Amino acid sequence: NYGIVLDAGSSHTALYIYAWPAEKDNNTGRVEQTHSCKVKGKGISSYASQPWKAGESLTLCMQEAEQKVPNKRHHETPLYLGATAGMRLLNMENSSASDKVFQAVEKALQKFPFSYQGARILSGQEEGAFGWVTVNYLDDLCSCCVLTSMRFLSPSQGLETTGALDLGGASTQISFVSDNYDGSESPSNSVTFRLYGNDYNLYTHSFLCYGKDQVLRLALAQQTQVNFHPCFHPGYTEIKNYSVLYDSPCVSGRKPQGAPENFTLRGNGSFGQCQEIVKSVFNFTSCKYSQCSFNGVFQPLLQGPFGAFSAYYFVMNFLNLTDTSIPLDTVKDKLARYCATPWDEIKLHTGVKLSYLAEYCFSGTYILTLLTEGYNFTSESYSNIKFIKKVSRSYATLFLLHTPQMPHDLSSFPVDH
Ligand SMILES: *[C@@H]1O[C@H](CO)[C@@H](O)[C@H](O)[C@H]1NC(C)=O
Ligand SMILES: *[C@@H]1O[C@H](CO)[C@@H](O)[C@H](O)[C@H]1NC(C)=O
Ligand SMILES: *[C@@H]1O[C@H](CO)[C@@H](O)[C@H](O)[C@H]1NC(C)=O
Ligand SMILES: *[C@@H]1O[C@H](CO)[C@@H](O)[C@H](O)[C@H]1NC(C)=O
Ligand SMILES: *[C@@H]1O[C@H](CO)[C@@H](O)[C@H](O)[C@H]1NC(C)=O
């Protein structure tokens, strides 16, 4: 059997094909990702003013999928598109524009011979829960991704699950099981489901606007009046367009009156000052629960190992900072040295677009600040985090959305609030 998932993120879309044997082998499905295709261009939400292009953008990858999945399987191969925070924001900003994007995408996908199952925006809880399931599926010992029920032992059987930390462009998710949390204090942060006969009660929260691209907007929005921005390298200059910067519901309320059309962004590369700016995007003033992360959001005590993926991995890997056995203070020192490196030197790095190179100091600072100030990881618990490369949430998306052909006894997911 085959299944196809389009993972429509805020910055780009990717297509994944999965395959598994029709016959179960001792109740264990062996699922493999057989193909992936990165859609050229930006995320589908960026086509708000030309929706047809959102559909068109998917065509090449879909044609590839037609080649890769055997013809006789086409009609029974389910096809899903799941969109995340980019479309959540567009839907908030202009729901008729987001509807048009979905219509265009639907029209394009229905031209293909697969069993089209729909395109929709995943909820923040789903996104968090899918990330958690995927992290707990990963078995480093087995690259062929055998999904076995062994991974899902219940807490009473003494095996801890791994928490999931996901960072995208427009939102970020934290999901974990905490023994002292039964879900009653903040039901909206609770997802319960049953996997392999075990019941799980997961804490999860998705922070809209706290993906790295939107937080960069917030950090720039607060600093447009000053001469130098500490999150950019010394010697870095760029002309920024005010209307483009504020063109997002995450920052639109903060646009100063009578702002000029353009401003010049100049870097001075100070990790300490950058961290102060990043801290100021979190609100710690009110918490009506026993404890909170930030912005008044409940968070139980952190527990267990954590897997950090997506932008967490890409950024920390670029910065050579994925080794969490290195003391947190040393990691900060290394990042501070990187941020202070002149732009002339940074831009010699080959194979990476300059626009990306310019942002690693900020992104690294945001990641460390989010983990320590936002989620309350300490220098000690920081070492429980593992930055992991290979996590495709679409994996979980496929099997959890597509119950009928599920290779396991996954059932009733998610029963959320
Ligand atoms: C299936 O499981 C049984 C009992 O655990 C075991 O004896 C048998 O060898 C397994 N078969 C395969 C093909 O793995
Ligand atoms: C919303 O999007 C539609 C196009 O889909 C556009 O015609 C309309 O002007 C937009 N509304 C606002 C308030 O931007
Ligand atoms: C800034 O962006 C807006 C919207 O894209 C555009 O209309 C305007 O011309 C731009 N201004 C400059 C100075 O580039
Ligand atoms: C923080 O949140 C409180 C309560 O919601 C609000 O009154 C306050 O204005 C917020 N502060 C900032 C800096 O956004
Ligand atoms: C990371 O390490 C590699 C290999 O040692 C090196 O080439 C690269 O410049 C380093 N990257 C950064 C950002 O320090």
Short mmCIF file of C-alpha atoms and ligand atoms in Angstrom, two decimals:
data_model
loop_
_atom_site.label_atom_id
_atom_site.label_comp_id
_atom_site.label_asym_id
_atom_site.label_seq_id
_atom_site.Cartn_x
_atom_site.Cartn_y
_atom_site.Cartn_z
CA ASN A 1 0.00 0.00 0.00
CA TYR A 2 1.04 3.56 -0.61
CA GLY A 3 0.11 6.88 0.91
CA ILE A 4 0.98 10.45 -0.03
CA VAL A 5 1.14 13.44 2.29
CA LEU A 6 1.76 17.05 1.40
CA ASP A 7 3.14 18.90 4.39
CA ALA A 8 2.31 22.55 3.72
CA GLY A 9 4.44 24.61 6.08
CA SER A 10 4.68 28.38 6.30
CA SER A 11 7.91 28.59 4.30
CA HIS A 12 7.62 25.62 1.97
CA THR A 13 5.67 22.50 1.06
CA ALA A 14 7.06 18.99 0.84
CA LEU A 15 5.53 15.83 -0.59
CA TYR A 16 6.21 12.44 0.97
CA ILE A 17 5.34 8.98 -0.31
CA TYR A 18 5.08 6.11 2.15
CA ALA A 19 4.82 2.40 1.45
CA TRP A 20 4.00 -0.57 3.63
CA PRO A 21 3.22 -4.23 2.94
CA ALA A 22 -0.46 -5.05 2.66
CA GLU A 23 0.03 -8.06 4.92
CA LYS A 24 0.86 -7.37 8.53
CA ASP A 25 3.84 -9.22 9.88
CA ASN A 26 2.96 -10.20 13.44
CA ASN A 27 0.90 -7.05 13.84
CA THR A 28 3.87 -4.90 13.00
CA GLY A 29 3.71 -2.64 9.98
CA ARG A 30 6.97 -1.90 8.26
CA VAL A 31 6.53 1.55 6.88
CA GLU A 32 9.05 3.22 4.68
CA GLN A 33 9.28 6.67 3.26
CA THR A 34 10.02 5.80 -0.36
CA HIS A 35 10.21 9.27 -1.86
CA SER A 36 10.17 12.94 -0.97
CA CYS A 37 9.91 16.02 -3.14
CA LYS A 38 10.45 19.60 -2.08
CA VAL A 39 7.98 21.91 -3.80
CA LYS A 40 9.74 24.82 -5.54
CA GLY A 41 8.89 28.27 -4.22
CA LYS A 42 7.37 29.39 -0.95
CA GLY A 43 4.60 28.01 1.23
CA ILE A 44 1.04 27.93 -0.11
CA SER A 45 0.02 30.81 2.17
CA SER A 46 2.34 33.12 0.24
CA TYR A 47 0.05 32.83 -2.81
CA ALA A 48 -2.84 34.66 -1.12
CA SER A 49 -3.01 37.25 -3.90
CA GLN A 50 -2.65 34.67 -6.73
CA PRO A 51 -4.30 31.51 -5.39
CA TRP A 52 -4.08 29.55 -8.66
CA LYS A 53 -0.30 29.61 -8.31
CA ALA A 54 -0.58 27.71 -5.03
CA GLY A 55 -2.18 24.82 -6.92
CA GLU A 56 0.19 25.12 -9.83
CA SER A 57 3.23 25.02 -7.53
CA LEU A 58 2.40 21.44 -6.51
CA THR A 59 2.21 20.05 -10.04
CA LEU A 60 5.83 18.97 -10.51
CA CYS A 61 5.99 17.02 -7.26
CA MET A 62 2.59 15.47 -7.96
CA GLN A 63 3.77 14.33 -11.40
CA GLU A 64 6.77 12.76 -9.71
CA ALA A 65 4.43 10.96 -7.32
CA GLU A 66 2.47 9.63 -10.31
CA GLN A 67 5.69 8.10 -11.62
CA LYS A 68 6.80 6.71 -8.27
CA VAL A 69 3.59 5.02 -7.19
CA PRO A 70 2.82 2.00 -9.42
CA ASN A 71 -0.07 2.70 -11.80
CA LYS A 72 -2.25 -0.09 -10.51
CA ARG A 73 -2.08 1.40 -7.02
CA HIS A 74 -2.95 4.97 -7.97
CA HIS A 75 -6.68 4.79 -7.29
CA GLU A 76 -6.37 3.38 -3.81
CA THR A 77 -3.50 5.58 -2.72
CA PRO A 78 -4.77 8.17 -0.24
CA LEU A 79 -3.55 11.73 -0.71
CA TYR A 80 -3.68 14.35 2.04
CA LEU A 81 -2.59 17.91 2.41
CA GLY A 82 -2.07 19.24 5.91
CA ALA A 83 -1.30 22.94 6.36
CA THR A 84 0.14 24.51 9.47
CA ALA A 85 0.71 27.97 10.92
CA GLY A 86 1.26 29.86 7.66
CA MET A 87 -2.30 29.06 6.63
CA ARG A 88 -3.56 29.52 10.21
CA LEU A 89 -2.29 33.09 10.03
CA LEU A 90 -3.71 33.73 6.57
CA ASN A 91 -7.05 32.33 7.72
CA MET A 92 -7.04 34.79 10.65
CA GLU A 93 -6.04 37.66 8.42
CA ASN A 94 -8.35 37.01 5.50
CA SER A 95 -10.39 33.83 5.57
CA SER A 96 -11.73 34.30 2.05
CA ALA A 97 -8.14 34.42 0.77
CA SER A 98 -7.28 31.22 2.63
CA ASP A 99 -10.43 29.53 1.27
CA LYS A 100 -9.36 30.49 -2.24
CA VAL A 101 -5.91 29.02 -1.71
CA PHE A 102 -7.47 25.75 -0.53
CA GLN A 103 -9.86 25.71 -3.51
CA ALA A 104 -6.94 26.14 -5.90
CA VAL A 105 -4.94 23.43 -4.17
CA GLU A 106 -7.92 21.09 -4.18
CA LYS A 107 -8.55 21.67 -7.87
CA ALA A 108 -4.91 20.94 -8.70
CA LEU A 109 -4.74 17.80 -6.55
CA GLN A 110 -8.00 16.34 -7.86
CA LYS A 111 -6.54 16.25 -11.37
CA PHE A 112 -4.35 13.39 -10.25
CA PRO A 113 -5.56 9.78 -10.12
CA PHE A 114 -5.03 9.30 -6.38
CA SER A 115 -7.69 8.92 -3.73
CA TYR A 116 -7.90 12.53 -2.64
CA GLN A 117 -8.79 12.79 1.05
CA GLY A 118 -8.83 16.51 1.52
CA ALA A 119 -6.73 19.51 2.37
CA ARG A 120 -7.09 21.30 5.65
CA ILE A 121 -5.41 23.31 8.36
CA LEU A 122 -4.20 21.11 11.20
CA SER A 123 -4.99 22.42 14.66
CA GLY A 124 -2.12 23.40 16.93
CA GLN A 125 -2.93 20.38 19.12
CA GLU A 126 -2.81 18.02 16.16
CA GLU A 127 0.48 19.47 15.02
CA GLY A 128 1.95 19.05 18.49
CA ALA A 129 0.60 15.54 18.89
CA PHE A 130 1.77 14.43 15.42
CA GLY A 131 5.26 15.66 16.28
CA TRP A 132 5.20 13.71 19.53
CA VAL A 133 4.03 10.50 17.90
CA THR A 134 6.69 10.82 15.23
CA VAL A 135 9.48 11.40 17.74
CA ASN A 136 8.37 8.32 19.63
CA TYR A 137 8.27 6.23 16.46
CA LEU A 138 11.87 6.97 15.65
CA ASP A 139 14.10 4.09 16.32
CA ASP A 140 17.72 5.00 15.83
CA LEU A 141 18.67 1.35 15.67
CA CYS A 142 16.48 0.72 12.71
CA SER A 143 16.86 2.95 9.71
CA CYS A 144 14.09 1.18 7.85
CA CYS A 145 11.64 2.65 10.34
CA VAL A 146 9.99 -0.43 11.71
CA LEU A 147 7.00 0.69 13.66
CA THR A 148 6.70 -1.72 16.51
CA SER A 149 4.47 -1.65 19.51
CA MET A 150 7.62 -1.95 21.64
CA ARG A 151 8.17 1.78 21.37
CA PHE A 152 4.88 2.47 23.04
CA LEU A 153 5.17 0.96 26.46
CA SER A 154 3.00 2.66 28.99
CA PRO A 155 4.54 4.63 31.88
CA SER A 156 3.45 1.85 34.24
CA GLN A 157 5.77 -0.46 32.32
CA GLY A 158 8.61 1.81 33.28
CA LEU A 159 9.63 3.26 29.92
CA GLU A 160 9.65 6.97 29.48
CA THR A 161 8.37 8.59 26.32
CA THR A 162 10.27 11.34 24.55
CA GLY A 163 8.90 14.88 24.48
CA ALA A 164 8.75 16.75 21.18
CA LEU A 165 10.02 20.25 20.43
CA ASP A 166 9.11 21.51 16.97
CA LEU A 167 10.08 24.88 15.52
CA GLY A 168 8.65 26.15 12.26
CA GLY A 169 8.61 29.53 10.55
CA ALA A 170 5.31 30.71 11.98
CA SER A 171 4.67 28.60 15.09
CA THR A 172 6.37 26.36 17.60
CA GLN A 173 5.11 23.33 19.52
CA ILE A 174 6.03 21.63 22.78
CA SER A 175 4.50 18.24 23.65
CA PHE A 176 5.32 15.79 26.42
CA VAL A 177 3.91 13.37 28.96
CA SER A 178 4.23 14.57 32.55
CA ASP A 179 3.38 12.22 35.41
CA ASN A 180 2.03 14.98 37.61
CA TYR A 181 -0.31 16.27 34.92
CA ASP A 182 -3.75 14.80 34.37
CA GLY A 183 -5.04 17.40 31.95
CA SER A 184 -7.59 18.94 34.28
CA GLU A 185 -5.77 22.20 34.99
CA SER A 186 -5.82 23.32 31.38
CA PRO A 187 -8.00 21.05 29.21
CA SER A 188 -7.14 22.94 26.03
CA ASN A 189 -3.52 21.80 26.44
CA SER A 190 -4.45 18.18 26.77
CA VAL A 191 -4.69 15.57 24.04
CA THR A 192 -5.66 12.05 24.97
CA PHE A 193 -5.41 9.10 22.63
CA ARG A 194 -4.86 5.41 22.49
CA LEU A 195 -1.93 3.83 20.73
CA TYR A 196 -1.18 0.11 20.74
CA GLY A 197 -3.65 -0.41 23.53
CA ASN A 198 -2.09 2.20 25.81
CA ASP A 199 -3.80 5.42 26.75
CA TYR A 200 -1.74 8.57 26.60
CA ASN A 201 -2.48 11.93 28.04
CA LEU A 202 -0.24 14.41 26.39
CA TYR A 203 0.47 18.00 27.33
CA THR A 204 0.80 20.03 24.15
CA HIS A 205 0.85 23.67 23.19
CA SER A 206 1.34 25.42 19.90
CA PHE A 207 2.50 29.04 20.08
CA LEU A 208 1.23 30.82 16.99
CA CYS A 209 3.61 33.64 15.93
CA TYR A 210 6.53 32.06 17.82
CA GLY A 211 8.06 30.34 14.82
CA LYS A 212 11.46 31.80 13.99
CA ASP A 213 10.35 33.95 11.04
CA GLN A 214 7.51 35.62 12.93
CA VAL A 215 9.63 36.18 16.06
CA LEU A 216 12.25 37.81 13.85
CA ARG A 217 9.54 40.22 12.70
CA LEU A 218 8.69 40.94 16.34
CA ALA A 219 12.36 41.47 17.17
CA LEU A 220 12.78 43.80 14.18
CA ALA A 221 9.55 45.63 14.91
CA GLN A 222 10.86 46.59 18.34
CA GLN A 223 14.15 47.82 16.99
CA THR A 224 13.42 49.83 13.89
CA GLN A 225 13.99 53.12 15.73
CA VAL A 226 17.52 52.34 16.88
CA ASN A 227 20.73 52.50 14.93
CA PHE A 228 22.10 49.02 15.39
CA HIS A 229 20.45 45.64 15.75
CA PRO A 230 22.38 43.25 18.01
CA CYS A 231 20.98 40.09 16.36
CA PHE A 232 22.84 40.79 13.10
CA HIS A 233 26.56 40.59 12.43
CA PRO A 234 28.79 43.68 12.64
CA GLY A 235 29.01 45.20 9.18
CA TYR A 236 25.66 43.79 8.05
CA THR A 237 23.33 46.29 6.38
CA GLU A 238 20.05 45.78 4.62
CA ILE A 239 17.26 48.09 3.52
CA LYS A 240 14.01 46.77 4.96
CA ASN A 241 10.53 47.70 3.80
CA TYR A 242 8.24 48.69 6.65
CA SER A 243 5.00 47.49 5.03
CA VAL A 244 6.50 44.12 4.28
CA LEU A 245 7.77 43.77 7.86
CA TYR A 246 4.37 44.53 9.40
CA ASP A 247 2.38 42.49 6.89
CA SER A 248 1.47 39.71 9.34
CA PRO A 249 -1.18 39.48 12.06
CA CYS A 250 1.66 38.66 14.49
CA VAL A 251 3.04 42.20 14.31
CA SER A 252 0.46 44.31 12.47
CA GLY A 253 -0.81 45.81 15.74
CA ARG A 254 2.62 47.18 16.55
CA LYS A 255 3.18 49.30 13.47
CA PRO A 256 4.17 52.77 14.63
CA GLN A 257 2.23 55.72 13.25
CA GLY A 258 3.86 57.71 10.50
CA ALA A 259 6.55 55.10 9.95
CA PRO A 260 8.83 55.71 6.98
CA GLU A 261 8.55 53.37 4.01
CA ASN A 262 12.01 51.93 4.49
CA PHE A 263 14.56 51.60 7.24
CA THR A 264 18.15 50.48 7.22
CA LEU A 265 18.98 47.45 9.29
CA ARG A 266 22.56 47.52 10.60
CA GLY A 267 24.07 44.80 12.74
CA ASN A 268 26.43 45.03 15.69
CA GLY A 269 26.47 41.35 16.67
CA SER A 270 25.88 41.27 20.42
CA PHE A 271 24.45 38.00 21.69
CA GLY A 272 23.69 39.45 25.14
CA GLN A 273 21.70 42.38 23.76
CA CYS A 274 20.02 40.17 21.19
CA GLN A 275 18.92 37.87 23.98
CA GLU A 276 17.36 40.85 25.81
CA ILE A 277 15.33 41.74 22.72
CA VAL A 278 14.24 38.15 22.23
CA LYS A 279 13.25 37.88 25.91
CA SER A 280 11.02 40.90 25.48
CA VAL A 281 8.81 39.04 22.99
CA PHE A 282 7.72 36.73 25.82
CA ASN A 283 5.16 37.94 28.31
CA PHE A 284 5.73 36.65 31.84
CA THR A 285 3.41 39.02 33.68
CA SER A 286 0.33 36.92 34.21
CA CYS A 287 -0.26 33.26 34.98
CA LYS A 288 -3.58 32.02 36.31
CA TYR A 289 -2.33 28.43 36.66
CA SER A 290 0.04 26.75 39.10
CA GLN A 291 2.82 27.40 36.58
CA CYS A 292 3.24 28.79 33.10
CA SER A 293 5.72 28.88 30.28
CA PHE A 294 4.97 32.33 28.84
CA ASN A 295 2.06 34.45 27.63
CA GLY A 296 -0.06 33.01 30.45
CA VAL A 297 0.07 29.50 28.97
CA PHE A 298 -0.01 26.59 31.41
CA GLN A 299 2.94 24.20 31.36
CA PRO A 300 3.46 21.28 33.77
CA LEU A 301 6.91 20.29 35.04
CA LEU A 302 9.22 19.31 32.20
CA GLN A 303 9.83 15.61 32.21
CA GLY A 304 11.99 13.11 30.37
CA PRO A 305 14.16 13.29 27.30
CA PHE A 306 13.18 15.65 24.48
CA GLY A 307 13.71 15.47 20.75
CA ALA A 308 14.07 18.88 19.06
CA PHE A 309 13.57 18.89 15.30
CA SER A 310 12.68 21.00 12.22
CA ALA A 311 14.32 24.43 12.55
CA TYR A 312 15.74 23.51 15.95
CA TYR A 313 17.90 20.99 14.18
CA PHE A 314 18.68 22.94 10.99
CA VAL A 315 19.81 26.00 12.92
CA MET A 316 21.78 24.27 15.67
CA ASN A 317 23.37 21.93 13.15
CA PHE A 318 24.49 24.85 11.00
CA LEU A 319 25.97 26.49 14.10
CA ASN A 320 27.68 23.21 15.14
CA LEU A 321 25.81 23.37 18.44
CA THR A 322 23.79 20.14 18.44
CA ASP A 323 25.93 18.50 21.12
CA THR A 324 23.93 19.02 24.31
CA SER A 325 26.55 17.34 26.49
CA ILE A 326 28.45 20.63 26.11
CA PRO A 327 27.53 22.88 29.08
CA LEU A 328 24.89 25.47 28.22
CA ASP A 329 27.22 28.33 29.18
CA THR A 330 29.78 27.09 26.68
CA VAL A 331 27.09 26.85 24.00
CA LYS A 332 26.15 30.49 24.72
CA ASP A 333 29.81 31.56 24.55
CA LYS A 334 30.21 29.88 21.18
CA LEU A 335 27.07 31.51 19.85
CA ALA A 336 28.19 34.89 21.21
CA ARG A 337 31.47 34.51 19.32
CA TYR A 338 29.57 33.57 16.16
CA CYS A 339 27.24 36.58 16.47
CA ALA A 340 30.23 38.90 16.96
CA THR A 341 31.92 37.61 13.80
CA PRO A 342 31.99 40.33 11.11
CA TRP A 343 29.55 39.89 8.23
CA ASP A 344 32.41 40.03 5.72
CA GLU A 345 33.69 36.80 7.20
CA ILE A 346 30.28 35.16 7.61
CA LYS A 347 29.27 35.74 4.02
CA LEU A 348 32.24 33.71 2.77
CA HIS A 349 30.38 30.58 3.88
CA THR A 350 29.52 28.86 0.62
CA GLY A 351 26.45 26.93 -0.37
CA VAL A 352 24.03 28.91 1.80
CA LYS A 353 21.92 31.85 0.62
CA LEU A 354 23.02 35.18 2.10
CA SER A 355 19.52 35.85 3.37
CA TYR A 356 19.71 32.63 5.41
CA LEU A 357 23.28 33.29 6.58
CA ALA A 358 22.19 36.65 7.94
CA GLU A 359 19.66 35.04 10.27
CA TYR A 360 21.50 32.21 12.06
CA CYS A 361 22.74 34.44 14.90
CA PHE A 362 19.18 35.56 15.57
CA SER A 363 17.71 32.05 15.17
CA GLY A 364 20.30 30.46 17.48
CA THR A 365 19.68 33.15 20.08
CA TYR A 366 15.94 32.64 19.79
CA ILE A 367 16.25 28.87 20.21
CA LEU A 368 18.36 29.13 23.39
CA THR A 369 16.10 31.83 24.81
CA LEU A 370 12.89 29.96 24.00
CA LEU A 371 14.22 26.79 25.63
CA THR A 372 15.59 28.41 28.78
CA GLU A 373 13.43 31.47 29.41
CA GLY A 374 10.29 30.33 27.62
CA TYR A 375 10.03 26.64 28.51
CA ASN A 376 12.25 26.75 31.61
CA PHE A 377 14.94 24.27 30.61
CA THR A 378 17.85 24.67 33.04
CA SER A 379 21.57 24.15 32.38
CA GLU A 380 20.94 20.68 33.77
CA SER A 381 17.80 19.70 31.85
CA TYR A 382 19.20 21.21 28.63
CA SER A 383 21.30 18.05 28.33
CA ASN A 384 18.06 16.01 28.11
CA ILE A 385 17.41 17.58 24.71
CA LYS A 386 18.57 15.81 21.60
CA PHE A 387 18.60 17.76 18.34
CA ILE A 388 17.38 15.30 15.75
CA LYS A 389 17.46 15.52 12.01
CA LYS A 390 15.11 13.01 10.57
CA VAL A 391 11.60 13.70 11.68
CA SER A 392 8.88 14.05 9.18
CA ARG A 393 5.63 14.83 10.92
CA SER A 394 3.78 13.79 7.81
CA TYR A 395 4.57 10.24 8.80
CA ALA A 396 2.32 10.43 11.78
CA THR A 397 -0.12 12.57 9.85
CA LEU A 398 -0.62 9.86 7.27
CA PHE A 399 -1.29 7.05 9.68
CA LEU A 400 -3.26 8.93 12.21
CA LEU A 401 -5.55 10.56 9.69
CA HIS A 402 -5.93 7.47 7.61
CA THR A 403 -7.42 4.96 9.99
CA PRO A 404 -8.93 2.40 7.55
CA GLN A 405 -5.66 1.21 6.03
CA MET A 406 -3.66 1.67 9.19
CA PRO A 407 -1.03 -1.02 9.55
CA HIS A 408 -1.46 -1.12 13.34
CA ASP A 409 -4.11 -1.02 15.94
CA LEU A 410 -3.81 2.73 16.25
CA SER A 411 -7.27 3.83 17.16
CA SER A 412 -9.33 6.86 17.99
CA PHE A 413 -6.83 9.60 17.42
CA PRO A 414 -6.93 12.28 18.50
CA VAL A 415 -9.70 12.62 21.02
CA ASP A 416 -8.91 16.20 21.78
CA HIS A 417 -10.85 19.02 23.31
C1 LIG B 1 5.68 -13.57 15.71
O1 LIG B 1 5.58 -13.50 17.13
C2 LIG B 1 5.73 -14.78 17.77
C3 LIG B 1 5.43 -14.60 19.27
O2 LIG B 1 6.03 -13.42 19.75
C4 LIG B 1 7.13 -15.29 17.50
O3 LIG B 1 7.31 -16.58 18.11
C5 LIG B 1 7.33 -15.43 15.99
O4 LIG B 1 8.67 -15.83 15.72
C6 LIG B 1 7.04 -14.10 15.31
N1 LIG B 1 7.12 -14.26 13.86
C7 LIG B 1 7.81 -13.43 13.07
C8 LIG B 1 7.75 -13.73 11.60
O5 LIG B 1 8.47 -12.50 13.48
C1 LIG B 2 -8.96 39.15 1.13
O1 LIG B 2 -8.53 38.41 0.02
C2 LIG B 2 -9.27 38.67 -1.17
C3 LIG B 2 -8.70 37.79 -2.26
O2 LIG B 2 -8.91 36.48 -1.96
C4 LIG B 2 -9.12 40.12 -1.57
O3 LIG B 2 -9.94 40.37 -2.70
C5 LIG B 2 -9.55 41.00 -0.42
O4 LIG B 2 -9.25 42.36 -0.75
C6 LIG B 2 -8.78 40.63 0.84
N1 LIG B 2 -9.29 41.41 1.96
C7 LIG B 2 -8.50 42.12 2.73
C8 LIG B 2 -9.16 42.84 3.84
O5 LIG B 2 -7.29 42.19 2.54
C1 LIG B 3 7.28 48.31 0.18
O1 LIG B 3 6.40 47.23 -0.05
C2 LIG B 3 5.13 47.62 -0.51
C3 LIG B 3 4.24 46.37 -0.53
O2 LIG B 3 4.87 45.31 -1.16
C4 LIG B 3 5.26 48.27 -1.87
O3 LIG B 3 3.99 48.69 -2.33
C5 LIG B 3 6.20 49.47 -1.74
O4 LIG B 3 6.43 50.01 -3.00
C6 LIG B 3 7.52 49.05 -1.11
N1 LIG B 3 8.31 50.25 -0.88
C7 LIG B 3 9.58 50.36 -1.22
C8 LIG B 3 10.22 51.69 -0.95
O5 LIG B 3 10.21 49.44 -1.69
C1 LIG B 4 1.34 40.85 29.10
O1 LIG B 4 0.09 40.25 29.35
C2 LIG B 4 -0.74 41.02 30.22
C3 LIG B 4 -1.95 40.18 30.54
O2 LIG B 4 -2.51 39.61 29.40
C4 LIG B 4 -1.07 42.34 29.53
O3 LIG B 4 -1.90 43.13 30.37
C5 LIG B 4 0.22 43.08 29.23
O4 LIG B 4 -0.06 44.23 28.49
C6 LIG B 4 1.17 42.20 28.44
N1 LIG B 4 2.45 42.86 28.31
C7 LIG B 4 3.08 43.00 27.16
C8 LIG B 4 4.40 43.67 27.21
O5 LIG B 4 2.61 42.60 26.10
C1 LIG B 5 30.91 24.01 11.64
O1 LIG B 5 31.94 23.07 11.51
C2 LIG B 5 32.40 22.89 10.17
C3 LIG B 5 33.38 21.73 10.14
O2 LIG B 5 34.31 21.86 11.19
C4 LIG B 5 33.01 24.21 9.66
O3 LIG B 5 33.42 24.05 8.35
C5 LIG B 5 31.94 25.29 9.75
O4 LIG B 5 32.48 26.53 9.36
C6 LIG B 5 31.38 25.39 11.14
N1 LIG B 5 30.24 26.30 11.11
C7 LIG B 5 30.14 27.33 11.92
C8 LIG B 5 28.94 28.19 11.73
O5 LIG B 5 30.95 27.59 12.79
#
